[in-house]
Short mmCIF file of C-alpha atoms in Angstrom, two decimals:
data_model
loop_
_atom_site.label_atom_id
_atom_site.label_comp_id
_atom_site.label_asym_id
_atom_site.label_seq_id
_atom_site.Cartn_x
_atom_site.Cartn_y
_atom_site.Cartn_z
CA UNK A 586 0.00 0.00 0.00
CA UNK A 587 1.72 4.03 -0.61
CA UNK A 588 1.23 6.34 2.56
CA UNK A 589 1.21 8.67 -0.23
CA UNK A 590 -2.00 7.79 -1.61
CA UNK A 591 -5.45 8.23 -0.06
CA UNK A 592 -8.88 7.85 -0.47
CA UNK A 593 -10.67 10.52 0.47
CA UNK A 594 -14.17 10.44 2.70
CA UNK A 595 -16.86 13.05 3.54
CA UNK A 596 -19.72 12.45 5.01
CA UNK A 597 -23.04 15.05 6.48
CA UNK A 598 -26.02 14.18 7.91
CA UNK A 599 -29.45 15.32 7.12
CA UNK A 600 -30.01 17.39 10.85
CA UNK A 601 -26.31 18.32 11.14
CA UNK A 602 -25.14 20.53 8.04
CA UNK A 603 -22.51 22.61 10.09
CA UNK A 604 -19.66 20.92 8.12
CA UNK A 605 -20.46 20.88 4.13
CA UNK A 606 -19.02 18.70 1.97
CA UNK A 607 -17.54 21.95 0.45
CA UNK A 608 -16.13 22.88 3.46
CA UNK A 609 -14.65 19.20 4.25
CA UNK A 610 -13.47 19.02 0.27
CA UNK A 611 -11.04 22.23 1.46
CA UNK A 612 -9.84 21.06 4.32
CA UNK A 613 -8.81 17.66 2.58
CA UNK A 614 -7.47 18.92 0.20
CA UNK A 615 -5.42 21.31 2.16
CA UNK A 616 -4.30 18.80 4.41
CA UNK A 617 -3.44 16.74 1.08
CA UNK A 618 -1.33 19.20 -0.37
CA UNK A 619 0.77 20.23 3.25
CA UNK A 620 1.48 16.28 3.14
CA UNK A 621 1.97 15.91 -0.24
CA UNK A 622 -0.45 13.41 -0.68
CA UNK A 623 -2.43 12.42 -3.66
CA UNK A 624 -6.15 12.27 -3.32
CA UNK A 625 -7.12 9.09 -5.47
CA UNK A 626 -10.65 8.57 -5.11
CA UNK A 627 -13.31 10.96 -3.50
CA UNK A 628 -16.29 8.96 -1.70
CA UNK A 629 -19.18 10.95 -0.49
CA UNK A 630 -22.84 10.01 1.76
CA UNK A 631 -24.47 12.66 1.67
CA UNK A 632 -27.71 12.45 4.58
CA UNK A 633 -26.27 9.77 6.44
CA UNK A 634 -26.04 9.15 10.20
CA UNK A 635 -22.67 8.88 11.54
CA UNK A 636 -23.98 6.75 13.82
CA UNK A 637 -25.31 4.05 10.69
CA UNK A 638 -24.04 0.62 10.31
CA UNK A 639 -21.47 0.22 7.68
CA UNK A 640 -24.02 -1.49 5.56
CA UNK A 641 -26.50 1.69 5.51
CA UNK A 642 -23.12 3.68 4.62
CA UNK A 643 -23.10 3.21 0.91
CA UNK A 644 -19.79 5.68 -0.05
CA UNK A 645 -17.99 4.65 3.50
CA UNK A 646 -17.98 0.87 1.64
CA UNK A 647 -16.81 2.47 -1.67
CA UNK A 648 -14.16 4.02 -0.10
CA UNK A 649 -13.13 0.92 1.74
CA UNK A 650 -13.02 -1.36 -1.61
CA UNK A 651 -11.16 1.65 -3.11
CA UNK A 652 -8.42 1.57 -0.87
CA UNK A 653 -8.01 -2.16 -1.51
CA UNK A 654 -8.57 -1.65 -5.02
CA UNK A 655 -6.11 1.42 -6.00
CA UNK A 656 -3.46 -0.23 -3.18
CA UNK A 657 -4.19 3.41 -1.24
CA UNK A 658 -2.16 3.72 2.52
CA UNK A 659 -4.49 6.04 3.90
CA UNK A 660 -7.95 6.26 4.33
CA UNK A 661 -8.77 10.74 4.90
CA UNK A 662 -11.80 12.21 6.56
CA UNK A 663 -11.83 15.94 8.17
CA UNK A 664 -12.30 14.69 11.67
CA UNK A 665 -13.22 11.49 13.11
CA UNK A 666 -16.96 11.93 13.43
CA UNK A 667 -17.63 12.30 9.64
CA UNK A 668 -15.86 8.45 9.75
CA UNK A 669 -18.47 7.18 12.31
CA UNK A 670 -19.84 8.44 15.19
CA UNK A 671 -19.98 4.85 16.59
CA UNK A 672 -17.57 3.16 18.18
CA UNK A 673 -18.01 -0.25 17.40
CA UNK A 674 -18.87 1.23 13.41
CA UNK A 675 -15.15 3.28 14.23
CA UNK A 676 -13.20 0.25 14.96
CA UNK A 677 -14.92 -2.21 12.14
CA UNK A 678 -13.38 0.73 9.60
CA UNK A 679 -9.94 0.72 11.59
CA UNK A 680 -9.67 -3.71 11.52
CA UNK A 681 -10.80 -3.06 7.71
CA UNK A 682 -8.33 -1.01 6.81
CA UNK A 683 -5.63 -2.47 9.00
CA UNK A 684 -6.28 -5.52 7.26
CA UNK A 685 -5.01 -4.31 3.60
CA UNK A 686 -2.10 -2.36 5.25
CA UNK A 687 -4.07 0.88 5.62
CA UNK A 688 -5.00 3.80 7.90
CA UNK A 689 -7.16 6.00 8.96
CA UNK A 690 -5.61 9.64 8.13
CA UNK A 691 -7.58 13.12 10.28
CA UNK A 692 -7.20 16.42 8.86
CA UNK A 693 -7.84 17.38 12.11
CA UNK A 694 -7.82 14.71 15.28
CA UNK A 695 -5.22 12.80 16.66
CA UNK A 696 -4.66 9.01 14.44
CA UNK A 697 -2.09 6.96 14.81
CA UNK A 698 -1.19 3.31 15.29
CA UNK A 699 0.83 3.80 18.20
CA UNK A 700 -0.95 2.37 21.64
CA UNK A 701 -1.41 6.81 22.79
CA UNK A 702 -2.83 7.21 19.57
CA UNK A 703 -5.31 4.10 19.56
CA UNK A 704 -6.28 5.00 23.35
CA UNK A 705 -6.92 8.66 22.48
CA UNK A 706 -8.92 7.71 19.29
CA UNK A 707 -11.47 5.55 21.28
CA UNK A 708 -11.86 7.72 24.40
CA UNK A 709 -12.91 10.23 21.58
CA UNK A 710 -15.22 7.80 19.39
CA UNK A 711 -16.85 7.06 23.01
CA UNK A 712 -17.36 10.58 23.39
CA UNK A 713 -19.24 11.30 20.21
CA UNK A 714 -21.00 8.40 20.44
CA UNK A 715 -22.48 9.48 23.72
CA UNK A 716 -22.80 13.57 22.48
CA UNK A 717 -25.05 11.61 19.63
CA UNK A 718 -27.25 9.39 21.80
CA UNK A 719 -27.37 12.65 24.69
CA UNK A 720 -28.98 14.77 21.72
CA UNK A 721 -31.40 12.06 20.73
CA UNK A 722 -32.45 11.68 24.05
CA UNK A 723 -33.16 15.68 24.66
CA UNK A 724 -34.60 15.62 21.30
CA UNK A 725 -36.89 12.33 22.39
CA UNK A 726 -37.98 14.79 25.75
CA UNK A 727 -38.42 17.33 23.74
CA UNK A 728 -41.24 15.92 21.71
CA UNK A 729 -42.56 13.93 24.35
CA UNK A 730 -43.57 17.41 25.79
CA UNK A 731 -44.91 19.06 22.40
CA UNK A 732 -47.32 15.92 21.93
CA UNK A 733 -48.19 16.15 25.64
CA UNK A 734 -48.83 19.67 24.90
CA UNK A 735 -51.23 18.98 21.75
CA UNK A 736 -47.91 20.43 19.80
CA UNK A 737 -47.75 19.15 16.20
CA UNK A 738 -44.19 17.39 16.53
CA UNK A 739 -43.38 16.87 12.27
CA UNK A 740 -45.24 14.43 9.77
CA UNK A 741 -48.68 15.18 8.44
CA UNK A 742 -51.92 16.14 10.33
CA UNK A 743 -53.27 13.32 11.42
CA UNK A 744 -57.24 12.67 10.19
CA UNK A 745 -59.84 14.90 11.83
CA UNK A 746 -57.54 17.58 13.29
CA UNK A 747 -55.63 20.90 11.73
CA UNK A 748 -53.25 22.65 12.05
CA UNK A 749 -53.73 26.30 14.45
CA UNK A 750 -53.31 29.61 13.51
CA UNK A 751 -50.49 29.64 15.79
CA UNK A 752 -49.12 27.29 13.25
CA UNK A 753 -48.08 24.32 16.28
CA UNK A 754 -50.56 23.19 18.06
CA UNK A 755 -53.55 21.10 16.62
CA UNK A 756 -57.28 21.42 16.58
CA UNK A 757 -60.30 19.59 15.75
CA UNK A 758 -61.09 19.72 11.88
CA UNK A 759 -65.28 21.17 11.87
CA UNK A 760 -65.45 18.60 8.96
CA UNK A 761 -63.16 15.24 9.83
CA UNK A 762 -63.55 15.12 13.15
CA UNK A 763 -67.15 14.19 13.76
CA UNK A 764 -66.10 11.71 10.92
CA UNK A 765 -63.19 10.59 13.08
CA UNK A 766 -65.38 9.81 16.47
CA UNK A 767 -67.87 7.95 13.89
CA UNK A 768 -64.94 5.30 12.61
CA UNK A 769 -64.30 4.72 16.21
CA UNK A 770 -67.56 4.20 17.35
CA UNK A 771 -67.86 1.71 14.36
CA UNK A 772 -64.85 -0.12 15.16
CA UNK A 773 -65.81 -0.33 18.95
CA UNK A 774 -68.81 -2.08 18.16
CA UNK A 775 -66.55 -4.70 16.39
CA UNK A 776 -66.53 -3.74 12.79
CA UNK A 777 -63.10 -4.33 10.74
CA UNK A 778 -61.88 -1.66 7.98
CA UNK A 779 -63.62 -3.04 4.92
CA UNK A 780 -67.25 -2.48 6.46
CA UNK A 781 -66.18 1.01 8.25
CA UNK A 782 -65.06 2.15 4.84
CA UNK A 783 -68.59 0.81 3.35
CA UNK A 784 -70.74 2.76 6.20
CA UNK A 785 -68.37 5.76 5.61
CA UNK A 786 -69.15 5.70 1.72
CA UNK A 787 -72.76 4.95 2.48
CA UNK A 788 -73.49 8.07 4.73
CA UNK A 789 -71.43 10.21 2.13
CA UNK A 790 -68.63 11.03 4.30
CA UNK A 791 -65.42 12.15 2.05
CA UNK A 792 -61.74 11.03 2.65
CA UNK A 793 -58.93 13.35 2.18
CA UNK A 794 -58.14 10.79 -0.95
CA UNK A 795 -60.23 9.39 -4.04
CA UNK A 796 -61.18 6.90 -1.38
CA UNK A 797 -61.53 5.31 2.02
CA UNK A 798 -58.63 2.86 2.48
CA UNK A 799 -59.78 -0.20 4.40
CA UNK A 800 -56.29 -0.61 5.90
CA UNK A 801 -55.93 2.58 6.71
CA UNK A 802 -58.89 2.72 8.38
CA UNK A 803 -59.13 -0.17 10.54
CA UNK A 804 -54.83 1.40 11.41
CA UNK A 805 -56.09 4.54 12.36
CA UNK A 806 -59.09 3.59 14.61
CA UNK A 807 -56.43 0.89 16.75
CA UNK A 808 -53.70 3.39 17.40
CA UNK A 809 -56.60 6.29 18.35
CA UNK A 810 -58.59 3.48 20.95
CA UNK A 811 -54.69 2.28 21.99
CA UNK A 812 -54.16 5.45 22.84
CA UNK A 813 -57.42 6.48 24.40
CA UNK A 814 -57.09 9.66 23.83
CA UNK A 815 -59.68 12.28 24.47
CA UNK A 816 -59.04 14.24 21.26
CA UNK A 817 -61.09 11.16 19.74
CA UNK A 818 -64.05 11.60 21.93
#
């Protein structure tokens, strides 16, 4: 394998666009040039979770078979994170690349095969792997309150509500919502989604598509009476 060839990775997520792939593309490419490195291959997942397994991480693989395929030393990311946020994904990409005869290269970070170097890098893969599952846990809280709150928390509005003036919270559609207590009362009194859709049709009640799904139906009045919920009363 050269040390003076690598195969370059970048990786942002979908919620976390404060490094660009512009911005990582520099800083490679910098940190290329300072070591007088060549850049063989450039391998980019764009929307992906540094926290995915290696087989939802599409150009992470590419650049894996690359470096085995074009006999590259290093594999090059801007900091550790955009590798994996992960540890156990972290050290799978490590034994991979250790296997050919490779590395991983940081523009910025500390890498190294040495036993300071290996220490350091997993104290600091624990550590983002704990600042990611920290912020999914706020972010869980977070919308555990809004929904307690009546908040709209993301996705459509569900059936027989709308959305506020305030533009969060939801209220009850004058229109779908008397139709929404009438599917529940039907499926309390035993009926499955193929005859609610039939009644529904039958009394001339309208569904927000060409027409009344009997899966859908028979989905949406089990998750409302799981729930008990008094919205649906």
């Amino acid at each position: 394998m050269d040390p003076l060839l690598a195969v370059a990775y970048l990786r942002v997520s979908t919620d976390e666009q404060t490094l660009g792939m512009d911005a990582q593309r520099v800083a490679i490419t910098g940190w290329a040039q300072r070591q007088g490195v060549q850049i063989v291959r450039w391998c980019e997942d764009m929307g992906v979770s540094g926290g995915a397994e290696l087989d939802r991480r599409p150009a992470l693989m590419e650049a894996l078979g690359a470096v085995r395929d074009l006999k590259a030393g290093l594999l090059v990311a801007h900091k550790a994170d955009r590798i994996a946020r992960d540890v156990y994904v972290s050290e799978l990409v490590k034994r991979e690349l250790r296997a050919v005869g490779a590395a991983v290269a940081l523009v910025e970070g500390i890498c190294g095969d040495d036993p300071f170097s290996e220490m350091a890098g997993t104290v600091m893969d624990a550590a983002a792997r704990l600042e990611r599952r920290m912020i999914a846990a706020r972010t869980k809280a977070a919308l555990g309150v809004k929904k307690a709150n009546g908040e709209k928390t993301g996705g459509s509005i569900p059936f027989g509500f709308s959305l506020a003036a305030d533009g969060i919270h939801l209220v009850q559609h004058p229109v779908e919502h008397p139709v929404l207590v009438r599917i529940l009362d039907l499926r309390r009194s035993g009926l499955g989604g193929r005859r609610i859709a039939g009644v529904l049709q039958a009394e001339g009640h309208q569904p927000r598509g060409a027409s009344w799904n009997p899966g859908n139906l028979q989905v949406l009045a089990d998750r409302w009476l799981a729930g008990g919920s008094e919205w649906a009363s």
